[in-house]
Tab-separated table of C-alpha atoms in Angstrom:
chain	number	residue	atom	x	y	z
A	104	MET	CA	40.905	-121.698	66.260
A	105	ILE	CA	37.270	-121.785	66.648
A	106	VAL	CA	35.565	-124.690	68.936
A	107	SER	CA	32.034	-125.089	68.670
A	108	VAL	CA	30.171	-126.752	71.615
A	109	ALA	CA	26.885	-128.522	70.210
A	110	SER	CA	24.452	-131.497	70.967
A	111	GLY	CA	21.448	-132.980	69.431
A	112	LYS	CA	19.715	-133.235	72.915
A	113	GLY	CA	18.978	-130.127	74.843
A	114	GLY	CA	19.984	-130.108	78.510
A	115	THR	CA	23.058	-132.240	78.165
A	116	GLY	CA	25.631	-129.737	79.522
A	117	LYS	CA	26.556	-127.548	76.378
A	118	THR	CA	26.669	-124.375	78.461
A	119	THR	CA	28.667	-126.227	81.178
A	120	VAL	CA	31.180	-127.580	79.017
A	121	ALA	CA	31.690	-124.381	77.057
A	122	VAL	CA	31.768	-121.978	79.900
A	123	ASN	CA	34.065	-124.124	82.000
A	124	LEU	CA	36.496	-124.751	79.030
A	125	ALA	CA	36.752	-121.045	78.677
A	126	LEU	CA	37.362	-120.581	82.213
A	127	ALA	CA	39.984	-123.694	82.332
A	128	LEU	CA	42.040	-122.124	79.284
A	129	GLU	CA	41.834	-118.425	80.089
A	130	ASP	CA	45.276	-118.278	81.901
A	131	SER	CA	47.181	-119.729	78.799
A	132	VAL	CA	45.238	-118.843	75.856
A	133	LEU	CA	43.578	-115.669	74.497
A	134	VAL	CA	39.728	-116.952	74.753
A	135	ASP	CA	36.547	-115.436	73.269
A	136	PHE	CA	33.192	-116.894	74.264
A	137	LEU	CA	30.425	-116.657	71.866
A	138	ASP	CA	26.772	-117.471	73.270
A	139	CYS	CA	25.141	-118.345	70.043
A	140	ASP	CA	21.964	-119.919	71.715
A	141	VAL	CA	20.064	-116.648	70.725
A	142	GLU	CA	16.586	-117.868	71.659
A	143	GLU	CA	17.603	-118.581	75.388
A	144	PRO	CA	21.251	-117.344	76.005
A	145	ASN	CA	22.280	-118.383	79.580
A	146	ALA	CA	26.078	-118.301	79.637
A	147	HIS	CA	26.150	-114.808	80.974
A	148	LEU	CA	24.459	-116.316	84.259
A	149	PHE	CA	27.889	-118.396	84.810
A	150	LEU	CA	30.357	-116.162	83.365
A	151	HIS	CA	28.975	-112.751	84.639
A	152	PRO	CA	30.359	-110.549	81.939
A	153	VAL	CA	30.450	-106.804	82.125
A	154	LEU	CA	28.674	-105.768	78.795
A	155	GLU	CA	29.786	-102.719	77.205
A	156	THR	CA	27.396	-99.835	76.725
A	157	SER	CA	29.076	-98.148	73.983
A	158	GLU	CA	27.305	-98.025	70.584
A	159	SER	CA	29.921	-100.364	68.927
A	160	ALA	CA	29.379	-103.022	71.520
A	161	SER	CA	25.645	-103.361	71.226
A	162	GLU	CA	24.068	-103.602	67.974
A	163	SER	CA	20.766	-104.266	66.419
A	164	VAL	CA	20.331	-107.179	64.138
A	165	THR	CA	18.078	-106.240	61.055
A	166	LEU	CA	16.495	-107.917	58.127
A	167	PRO	CA	15.579	-106.045	54.837
A	168	VAL	CA	12.007	-106.293	54.321
A	169	PRO	CA	9.807	-105.232	51.442
A	170	VAL	CA	8.007	-101.846	51.308
A	171	ILE	CA	5.656	-101.536	48.282
A	172	ASP	CA	5.137	-98.491	46.534
A	173	GLU	CA	1.364	-99.000	45.551
A	174	SER	CA	1.462	-96.216	42.882
A	175	LYS	CA	4.052	-98.453	40.951
A	176	CYS	CA	2.519	-101.786	41.699
A	177	SER	CA	0.792	-103.373	38.379
A	178	GLY	CA	-0.257	-106.579	40.321
A	179	CYS	CA	1.613	-108.939	38.170
A	180	GLY	CA	2.167	-111.208	41.093
A	181	ILE	CA	5.937	-112.039	40.475
A	182	CYS	CA	6.664	-110.899	44.201
A	183	ALA	CA	4.070	-113.501	45.530
A	184	GLU	CA	5.428	-116.167	43.216
A	185	VAL	CA	9.341	-115.988	44.194
A	186	CYS	CA	8.783	-115.607	47.885
A	187	ALA	CA	9.579	-118.990	49.441
A	188	PHE	CA	8.004	-118.045	52.733
A	189	HIS	CA	4.628	-116.521	51.346
A	190	ALA	CA	5.520	-113.464	53.190
A	191	ILE	CA	4.220	-111.334	50.267
A	192	LEU	CA	0.840	-111.692	48.416
A	193	SER	CA	-0.672	-110.239	45.154
A	194	PHE	CA	-4.242	-109.401	44.521
A	195	GLY	CA	-5.650	-107.527	41.838
A	196	ASN	CA	-3.499	-104.665	41.258
A	197	ARG	CA	-2.102	-104.666	44.681
A	198	ALA	CA	0.414	-106.580	46.879
A	199	ILE	CA	0.393	-106.881	50.783
A	200	THR	CA	3.502	-107.750	52.941
A	201	PHE	CA	3.810	-109.865	56.180
A	202	PRO	CA	7.149	-108.719	57.592
A	203	GLU	CA	7.208	-111.348	60.341
A	204	LEU	CA	7.191	-114.084	57.723
A	205	CYS	CA	9.995	-112.556	55.571
A	206	HIS	CA	13.513	-113.930	55.857
A	207	GLY	CA	15.045	-111.173	54.115
A	208	CYS	CA	16.177	-112.614	50.984
A	209	GLY	CA	15.507	-109.672	48.764
A	210	GLY	CA	14.107	-111.707	45.842
A	211	CYS	CA	10.916	-109.652	45.586
A	212	ALA	CA	12.763	-106.278	45.265
A	213	ARG	CA	15.125	-108.013	42.635
A	214	PHE	CA	12.485	-109.419	40.602
A	215	CYS	CA	9.727	-106.803	40.651
A	216	PRO	CA	9.531	-105.483	36.969
A	217	GLU	CA	8.123	-102.079	38.059
A	218	GLY	CA	10.778	-101.235	40.581
A	219	ALA	CA	7.664	-101.017	43.235
A	220	ILE	CA	9.269	-102.800	46.077
A	221	THR	CA	12.275	-101.227	48.328
A	222	GLU	CA	13.583	-102.585	51.459
A	223	ALA	CA	13.369	-101.420	55.235
A	224	ALA	CA	15.188	-102.547	57.914
A	225	ARG	CA	13.236	-104.657	60.720
A	226	GLU	CA	15.103	-105.410	63.962
A	227	ILE	CA	15.119	-108.893	64.911
A	228	GLY	CA	17.427	-108.980	67.698
A	229	VAL	CA	20.557	-107.671	69.412
A	230	VAL	CA	24.228	-108.432	69.851
A	231	GLU	CA	26.187	-107.518	73.029
A	232	ALA	CA	29.730	-107.608	73.910
A	233	GLY	CA	31.588	-107.453	76.879
A	234	TRP	CA	34.267	-109.013	79.116
A	235	VAL	CA	34.665	-111.597	81.924
A	236	GLY	CA	37.162	-110.866	84.455
A	237	ALA	CA	39.006	-108.084	82.568
A	238	PRO	CA	40.743	-105.712	85.151
A	239	ALA	CA	39.566	-102.686	83.598
A	240	ALA	CA	35.720	-103.618	82.340
A	241	GLY	CA	34.971	-101.311	79.794
A	242	VAL	CA	38.391	-100.890	78.178
A	243	PRO	CA	37.769	-100.878	74.504
A	244	ARG	CA	38.356	-104.290	72.662
A	245	PRO	CA	41.519	-103.348	70.636
A	246	ALA	CA	43.167	-101.815	73.870
A	247	ALA	CA	42.458	-104.926	75.875
A	248	GLU	CA	43.731	-107.299	73.154
A	249	ALA	CA	47.031	-105.070	73.036
A	250	GLY	CA	47.323	-105.317	76.758
A	251	ALA	CA	49.089	-108.007	78.728
A	252	VAL	CA	45.983	-108.799	80.799
A	253	ARG	CA	42.694	-109.406	79.351
A	254	GLY	CA	39.770	-111.648	80.218
A	255	ILE	CA	37.433	-113.527	78.437
A	256	GLY	CA	35.962	-111.727	75.475
A	257	PHE	CA	32.315	-112.192	75.721
A	258	ILE	CA	29.769	-111.793	72.907
A	259	HIS	CA	26.005	-113.062	72.997
A	260	GLY	CA	22.972	-112.308	70.814
A	261	ARG	CA	19.040	-112.207	71.620
A	262	VAL	CA	16.390	-112.884	69.275
A	263	ASN	CA	13.452	-110.543	69.853
A	264	ILE	CA	10.527	-112.218	71.765
A	265	GLY	CA	8.154	-113.244	69.137
A	266	THR	CA	10.609	-113.516	66.404
A	267	ALA	CA	11.128	-116.988	64.903
A	268	LEU	CA	14.268	-116.316	63.005
A	269	ALA	CA	17.372	-116.977	64.792
A	270	PRO	CA	20.176	-117.648	61.994
A	271	PRO	CA	20.717	-113.956	61.305
A	272	VAL	CA	21.283	-113.236	64.852
A	273	VAL	CA	23.524	-116.115	65.130
A	274	LYS	CA	25.430	-114.981	62.073
A	275	ALA	CA	25.720	-111.643	63.662
A	276	VAL	CA	27.192	-112.997	66.964
A	277	ARG	CA	29.630	-115.233	64.721
A	278	SER	CA	30.803	-112.283	62.776
A	279	LYS	CA	32.266	-110.946	66.069
A	280	ALA	CA	34.774	-113.740	66.411
A	281	ALA	CA	38.079	-111.919	66.963
A	282	PRO	CA	41.156	-113.355	68.064
A	283	ALA	CA	43.376	-114.686	65.345
A	284	ASN	CA	45.986	-116.295	67.879
A	285	GLY	CA	43.501	-117.602	70.472
A	286	VAL	CA	40.525	-119.825	70.889
A	287	VAL	CA	37.005	-118.843	70.270
A	288	ILE	CA	34.489	-121.162	72.291
A	289	ILE	CA	30.872	-121.209	70.731
A	290	ASP	CA	28.111	-122.308	72.809
A	291	SER	CA	25.659	-123.464	70.304
A	292	PRO	CA	21.839	-123.941	70.594
A	293	PRO	CA	20.403	-127.371	70.743
A	294	GLY	CA	19.291	-129.492	67.997
A	295	THR	CA	20.566	-129.910	64.435
A	296	SER	CA	18.125	-127.222	62.643
A	297	CYS	CA	19.419	-124.004	60.966
A	298	PRO	CA	20.384	-121.843	63.959
A	299	VAL	CA	22.651	-124.968	64.890
A	300	VAL	CA	24.244	-125.157	61.565
A	301	ALA	CA	24.699	-121.188	61.624
A	302	SER	CA	26.604	-121.683	65.034
A	303	VAL	CA	28.689	-124.780	64.066
A	304	LYS	CA	29.608	-124.217	60.463
A	305	GLY	CA	33.168	-122.720	59.834
A	306	SER	CA	34.571	-124.269	63.177
A	307	ASP	CA	37.778	-126.071	63.378
A	308	TYR	CA	36.430	-128.413	65.678
A	309	CYS	CA	33.155	-129.508	67.344
A	310	ILE	CA	32.612	-131.224	70.628
A	311	LEU	CA	29.184	-132.796	70.899
A	312	VAL	CA	27.982	-133.277	74.390
A	313	THR	CA	25.577	-135.934	75.214
A	314	GLU	CA	24.464	-138.281	78.231
A	315	PRO	CA	24.332	-141.760	78.341
A	316	THR	CA	20.697	-142.337	77.860
A	317	PRO	CA	18.470	-143.716	74.641
A	318	PHE	CA	17.436	-140.083	74.259
A	319	GLY	CA	21.198	-138.820	74.485
A	320	LEU	CA	21.925	-141.447	72.044
A	321	ASN	CA	19.399	-140.910	69.560
A	322	ASP	CA	20.157	-137.079	69.268
A	323	LEU	CA	23.731	-137.676	69.375
A	324	MET	CA	23.476	-139.695	66.171
A	325	LEU	CA	21.479	-136.805	64.550
A	326	ALA	CA	24.308	-134.381	65.654
A	327	VAL	CA	26.836	-136.770	64.331
A	328	ASP	CA	25.252	-136.646	60.962
A	329	MET	CA	24.956	-132.963	60.924
A	330	VAL	CA	28.882	-132.313	61.493
A	331	ARG	CA	30.021	-134.873	59.253
A	332	GLU	CA	27.845	-133.316	56.523
A	333	LEU	CA	29.643	-130.140	57.394
A	334	GLY	CA	33.089	-131.656	57.479
A	335	ILE	CA	34.204	-130.648	60.868
A	336	PRO	CA	36.209	-132.733	62.967
A	337	PHE	CA	34.640	-133.588	66.341
A	338	GLY	CA	34.641	-135.660	69.411
A	339	VAL	CA	32.010	-136.285	72.016
A	340	VAL	CA	31.880	-135.309	75.874
A	341	ILE	CA	29.783	-137.813	77.823
A	342	ASN	CA	28.091	-135.863	80.804
A	343	ARG	CA	26.297	-137.442	83.640
A	344	ALA	CA	28.521	-140.679	83.105
A	345	GLY	CA	27.184	-143.455	85.238
A	346	LEU	CA	23.693	-142.716	84.380
A	347	GLY	CA	21.707	-144.799	81.998
A	348	ASP	CA	23.321	-147.441	80.044
A	349	ASP	CA	26.670	-147.702	77.943
A	350	LYS	CA	24.867	-147.522	74.135
A	351	VAL	CA	26.429	-144.053	73.682
A	352	ALA	CA	30.125	-145.436	74.584
A	353	ALA	CA	29.401	-148.499	72.357
A	354	PHE	CA	28.154	-146.153	69.578
A	355	CYS	CA	31.274	-143.995	69.706
A	356	ARG	CA	33.467	-147.018	69.584
A	357	GLN	CA	31.655	-148.514	66.776
A	358	GLU	CA	31.906	-145.149	64.737
A	359	ASN	CA	35.411	-144.498	65.772
A	360	ILE	CA	34.482	-141.249	67.342
A	361	PRO	CA	36.791	-140.043	70.374
A	362	VAL	CA	35.323	-139.930	73.664
A	363	LEU	CA	37.109	-136.755	74.766
A	364	LEU	CA	35.820	-136.778	78.517
A	365	GLU	CA	33.185	-138.138	80.694
A	366	ILE	CA	31.679	-136.208	83.337
A	367	PRO	CA	30.575	-138.323	86.373
A	368	PHE	CA	26.635	-137.980	87.359
A	369	ASP	CA	27.439	-136.322	90.676
A	370	ARG	CA	24.978	-134.488	92.750
A	371	ARG	CA	27.622	-131.977	93.494
A	372	PHE	CA	27.974	-130.734	89.963
A	373	ALA	CA	24.367	-130.364	89.673
A	374	ALA	CA	24.177	-128.195	92.978
A	375	SER	CA	26.863	-126.086	91.978
A	376	TYR	CA	25.239	-125.551	88.290
A	377	ALA	CA	21.944	-124.726	90.077
A	378	ARG	CA	23.536	-121.921	92.125
A	379	GLY	CA	24.947	-120.555	88.778
A	380	GLY	CA	28.378	-121.669	90.044
A	381	GLN	CA	31.605	-122.337	87.994
A	382	LEU	CA	32.301	-126.137	88.252
A	383	VAL	CA	36.255	-125.522	87.465
A	384	ARG	CA	36.193	-123.315	90.719
A	385	ASP	CA	34.435	-125.609	92.992
A	386	PHE	CA	36.196	-128.688	91.509
A	387	PRO	CA	39.542	-127.936	90.247
A	388	GLU	CA	40.142	-131.398	89.061
A	389	LEU	CA	37.634	-130.616	86.373
A	390	GLY	CA	39.806	-127.636	84.997
A	391	ASP	CA	42.659	-130.212	84.693
A	392	ALA	CA	40.318	-132.695	82.723
A	393	LEU	CA	39.257	-129.748	80.379
A	394	ARG	CA	42.643	-128.621	79.742
A	395	GLY	CA	43.367	-132.500	78.671
A	396	LEU	CA	40.324	-132.392	76.506
A	397	TRP	CA	41.762	-129.212	74.859
A	398	ARG	CA	45.195	-130.760	74.075
A	399	GLN	CA	43.285	-133.748	72.345
A	400	ILE	CA	41.171	-131.185	70.298
A	401	ARG	CA	44.398	-129.281	69.475
A	402	ALA	CA	46.085	-132.657	68.185
A	403	ALA	CA	43.263	-133.746	66.233
A	404	ALA	CA	42.758	-130.240	64.442
A	405	GLY	CA	46.313	-129.764	63.579
A	406	PRO	CA	49.110	-127.487	64.651
A	407	LEU	CA	48.530	-123.898	64.757
A	408	PRO	CA	51.721	-122.395	64.895
A	409	GLU	CA	50.844	-118.720	65.857
A	410	GLU	CA	49.464	-120.433	69.196
A	411	GLU	CA	52.360	-122.503	70.388
A	412	GLU	CA	53.901	-119.483	72.245
A	413	THR	CA	51.107	-119.013	74.573
A	414	LEU	CA	49.814	-122.683	74.918
A	415	ARG	CA	51.420	-124.343	78.040
B	118	MET	CA	-20.153	-117.558	43.810
B	119	ARG	CA	-17.334	-119.540	44.297
B	120	ILE	CA	-17.092	-120.729	47.777
B	121	ALA	CA	-14.333	-122.877	49.048
B	122	VAL	CA	-14.679	-125.411	51.968
B	123	THR	CA	-11.894	-126.654	53.960
B	124	ALA	CA	-12.053	-130.412	54.113
B	125	GLN	CA	-10.527	-133.589	54.997
B	126	GLY	CA	-11.368	-135.377	52.011
B	127	ALA	CA	-11.816	-134.467	48.202
B	128	ASP	CA	-15.649	-134.548	47.661
B	129	LEU	CA	-18.905	-133.117	49.085
B	130	ASP	CA	-19.324	-135.779	51.550
B	131	SER	CA	-15.891	-135.367	53.125
B	132	ALA	CA	-15.976	-133.954	56.662
B	133	MET	CA	-14.878	-130.493	57.070
B	134	ASP	CA	-11.251	-129.882	58.069
B	135	PRO	CA	-11.533	-127.182	60.979
B	136	ARG	CA	-7.979	-125.654	60.041
B	137	PHE	CA	-7.795	-123.031	57.337
B	138	GLY	CA	-3.932	-122.796	56.511
B	139	ARG	CA	-3.240	-126.376	57.104
B	140	CYS	CA	-6.477	-128.051	56.087
B	141	ARG	CA	-6.050	-131.418	53.929
B	142	ASN	CA	-7.946	-130.105	50.736
B	143	PHE	CA	-9.930	-127.307	49.573
B	144	VAL	CA	-13.084	-128.106	47.688
B	145	ILE	CA	-14.422	-125.255	45.758
B	146	VAL	CA	-17.888	-125.232	44.795
B	147	ASP	CA	-19.864	-123.026	42.234
B	148	SER	CA	-22.857	-122.278	44.093
B	149	ASP	CA	-25.087	-121.609	41.018
B	150	SER	CA	-24.219	-125.054	39.384
B	151	ASP	CA	-23.136	-127.042	42.690
B	152	LYS	CA	-20.165	-128.147	40.665
B	153	PHE	CA	-16.983	-128.695	42.389
B	154	GLU	CA	-13.258	-129.344	42.330
B	155	ALA	CA	-11.072	-130.484	45.075
B	156	PHE	CA	-7.507	-129.322	45.539
B	157	SER	CA	-4.968	-130.673	47.954
B	158	ASN	CA	-3.397	-127.961	49.840
B	159	GLU	CA	0.355	-127.647	49.547
B	160	SER	CA	0.883	-125.823	52.828
B	161	VAL	CA	-0.187	-128.522	55.163
B	162	MET	CA	3.408	-129.335	56.459
B	163	ALA	CA	4.502	-125.603	55.804
B	164	SER	CA	6.718	-124.632	58.755
B	165	GLY	CA	5.333	-121.172	58.486
B	166	GLY	CA	3.146	-118.867	56.074
B	167	ALA	CA	0.545	-121.784	55.470
B	168	GLY	CA	-2.271	-118.980	56.218
B	169	THR	CA	-0.796	-116.645	53.694
B	170	GLN	CA	-0.016	-119.332	50.974
B	171	SER	CA	-3.398	-120.886	51.260
B	172	ALA	CA	-4.891	-117.307	51.168
B	173	GLN	CA	-3.064	-116.640	47.660
B	174	PHE	CA	-4.206	-119.992	46.463
B	175	LEU	CA	-7.987	-119.033	46.969
B	176	VAL	CA	-7.392	-115.636	45.415
B	177	ASN	CA	-5.779	-117.508	42.333
B	178	LYS	CA	-8.910	-119.690	42.046
B	179	GLY	CA	-11.092	-116.678	42.096
B	180	VAL	CA	-12.882	-117.695	45.438
B	181	ASP	CA	-15.611	-115.262	46.591
B	182	ALA	CA	-15.729	-116.791	50.266
B	183	VAL	CA	-14.500	-119.598	52.378
B	184	VAL	CA	-16.126	-121.938	54.868
B	185	THR	CA	-13.582	-122.972	57.594
B	186	GLY	CA	-13.338	-123.712	61.304
B	187	ASN	CA	-10.496	-121.455	62.375
B	188	VAL	CA	-8.458	-118.800	60.780
B	189	GLY	CA	-5.005	-117.185	62.226
B	190	PRO	CA	-3.967	-113.626	62.311
B	191	ASN	CA	-2.081	-113.701	58.880
B	192	ALA	CA	-4.794	-115.685	57.087
B	193	ALA	CA	-7.228	-113.144	58.360
B	194	ARG	CA	-5.640	-110.225	57.271
B	195	ALA	CA	-4.547	-111.576	53.788
B	196	LEU	CA	-8.320	-112.783	53.187
B	197	GLU	CA	-9.717	-109.635	54.270
B	198	ALA	CA	-7.239	-107.665	52.056
B	199	ALA	CA	-7.982	-109.975	49.156
B	200	GLY	CA	-11.785	-109.309	49.720
B	201	ILE	CA	-12.634	-113.175	50.508
B	202	LYS	CA	-15.317	-113.446	53.015
B	203	VAL	CA	-14.710	-115.809	55.973
B	204	TYR	CA	-17.675	-118.055	57.378
B	205	VAL	CA	-16.981	-120.212	60.255
B	206	ALA	CA	-18.767	-123.677	60.623
B	207	THR	CA	-17.524	-126.035	63.175
B	208	SER	CA	-18.673	-129.652	62.165
B	209	GLY	CA	-20.254	-131.659	59.381
B	210	THR	CA	-19.383	-132.454	55.702
B	211	VAL	CA	-18.782	-129.925	52.907
B	212	ARG	CA	-22.425	-130.548	51.917
B	213	ASP	CA	-23.524	-129.628	55.194
B	214	ALA	CA	-21.383	-126.297	55.410
B	215	LEU	CA	-22.888	-125.214	51.802
B	216	GLN	CA	-26.298	-125.881	52.900
B	217	ALA	CA	-25.851	-123.771	55.829
B	218	TYR	CA	-24.196	-121.121	53.968
B	219	LYS	CA	-26.847	-121.101	51.338
B	220	GLU	CA	-29.675	-120.932	53.827
B	221	GLY	CA	-27.764	-118.059	55.556
B	222	ARG	CA	-27.335	-119.681	58.738
B	223	LEU	CA	-23.588	-118.844	58.799
B	224	SER	CA	-22.397	-115.274	59.616
B	225	PRO	CA	-19.050	-113.844	58.184
B	226	VAL	CA	-16.357	-113.171	60.664
B	227	SER	CA	-13.838	-110.689	60.663
B	228	GLY	CA	-10.259	-111.019	62.295
B	229	ALA	CA	-8.529	-114.186	63.367
B	230	THR	CA	-10.272	-116.754	65.454
B	231	VAL	CA	-7.303	-118.514	66.673
B	232	ASP	CA	-3.533	-117.584	67.331
B	233	SER	CA	-0.529	-118.248	64.876
B	234	HIS	CA	0.599	-121.976	64.480
B	235	HIS	CA	-2.719	-123.136	65.955
B	236	GLY	CA	-3.405	-125.691	63.264
B	237	MET	CA	0.260	-127.176	63.652
B	238	GLY	CA	0.809	-130.596	64.562
B	239	ARG	CA	-2.697	-132.056	64.317
B	240	ARG	CA	-3.919	-134.419	61.662
């Protein structure tokens, strides 16, 4: 089962909810954690994974960008016409490329009547994998999954600095989601744009984290529109409950959106977070609350028979 | 010579638009006859590639030189590759810019004058 944690507004507590949900469930369910916020991944600061160093565990994410054979180019201009991102221009009898604008769709190479365009790989980011709390960090994945004890499988991506193209890196992280008989928890980027859709799409349930403020409500409404469009069952976690007003709760009632959990606005939580602490360790009652949230999600998403053995 | 001036309006008395890729309009003037045509710029709201799209547009219109306020790195590279000379004028109308160009008071620049996305989010 894939559970994504998203929010319209940034800074509402997506990472807090995702990280602590993973920690609350790890004793009863196989958990993989995917940090899809590839522009500023931060879940590792709280989970402290040991990242594997083998080549298979760290991989480069590349895009195919055009390379022009000037001796074949007739200057017809078709490549420039088909490029939606203006990453290739045609003048006279030559064409020039702007790889940093290219989204790697391959249209120019496909439509070039002279066969003058080939594609070369441009690295835009990396995906790294590892383990949280595994007894023998560095144990290859299949062996650890077969074993009786495994920690949380951890995967995150990082888009290269200066590259404004996150979705391919998000998709590369998503492609690593492994356990068929466990839960994959996805920490999504904030907002409702392409990187968020790439993170959330295909998940079985989406947790929208918000805060009870006018900004929280406005951006929650945008996020609700997005998950409805994607057809994903969802519920809301209200973080910093007690701050602001009750308009988020009223909106959820009016729209029949389940409020899965309210996390109180508490200075001690903020202090724990600021230290890089794990809230479920510092405040065990929050672990119980998150396991309750998980039961609600499971009920809403329908039965997954292969998990019933392990879920308690 | 066909000279393009980035402009906020669509005629010779319009104020110049200091942005290249995201200017409101291109006013393209034939320097011999002083006849002009104005084109609204399709890439004003583009999320990226505004400079390259605008450069391609000027190439397709057979422009020899452009007078504008700023050009970003992609636009500068594209215009240079296309052989379109870039002149910088900071204020005034399209007519003023043309006059300054004809009197040789503008000198061509090479390379970018600002960073990428400089012209975003301004009107």
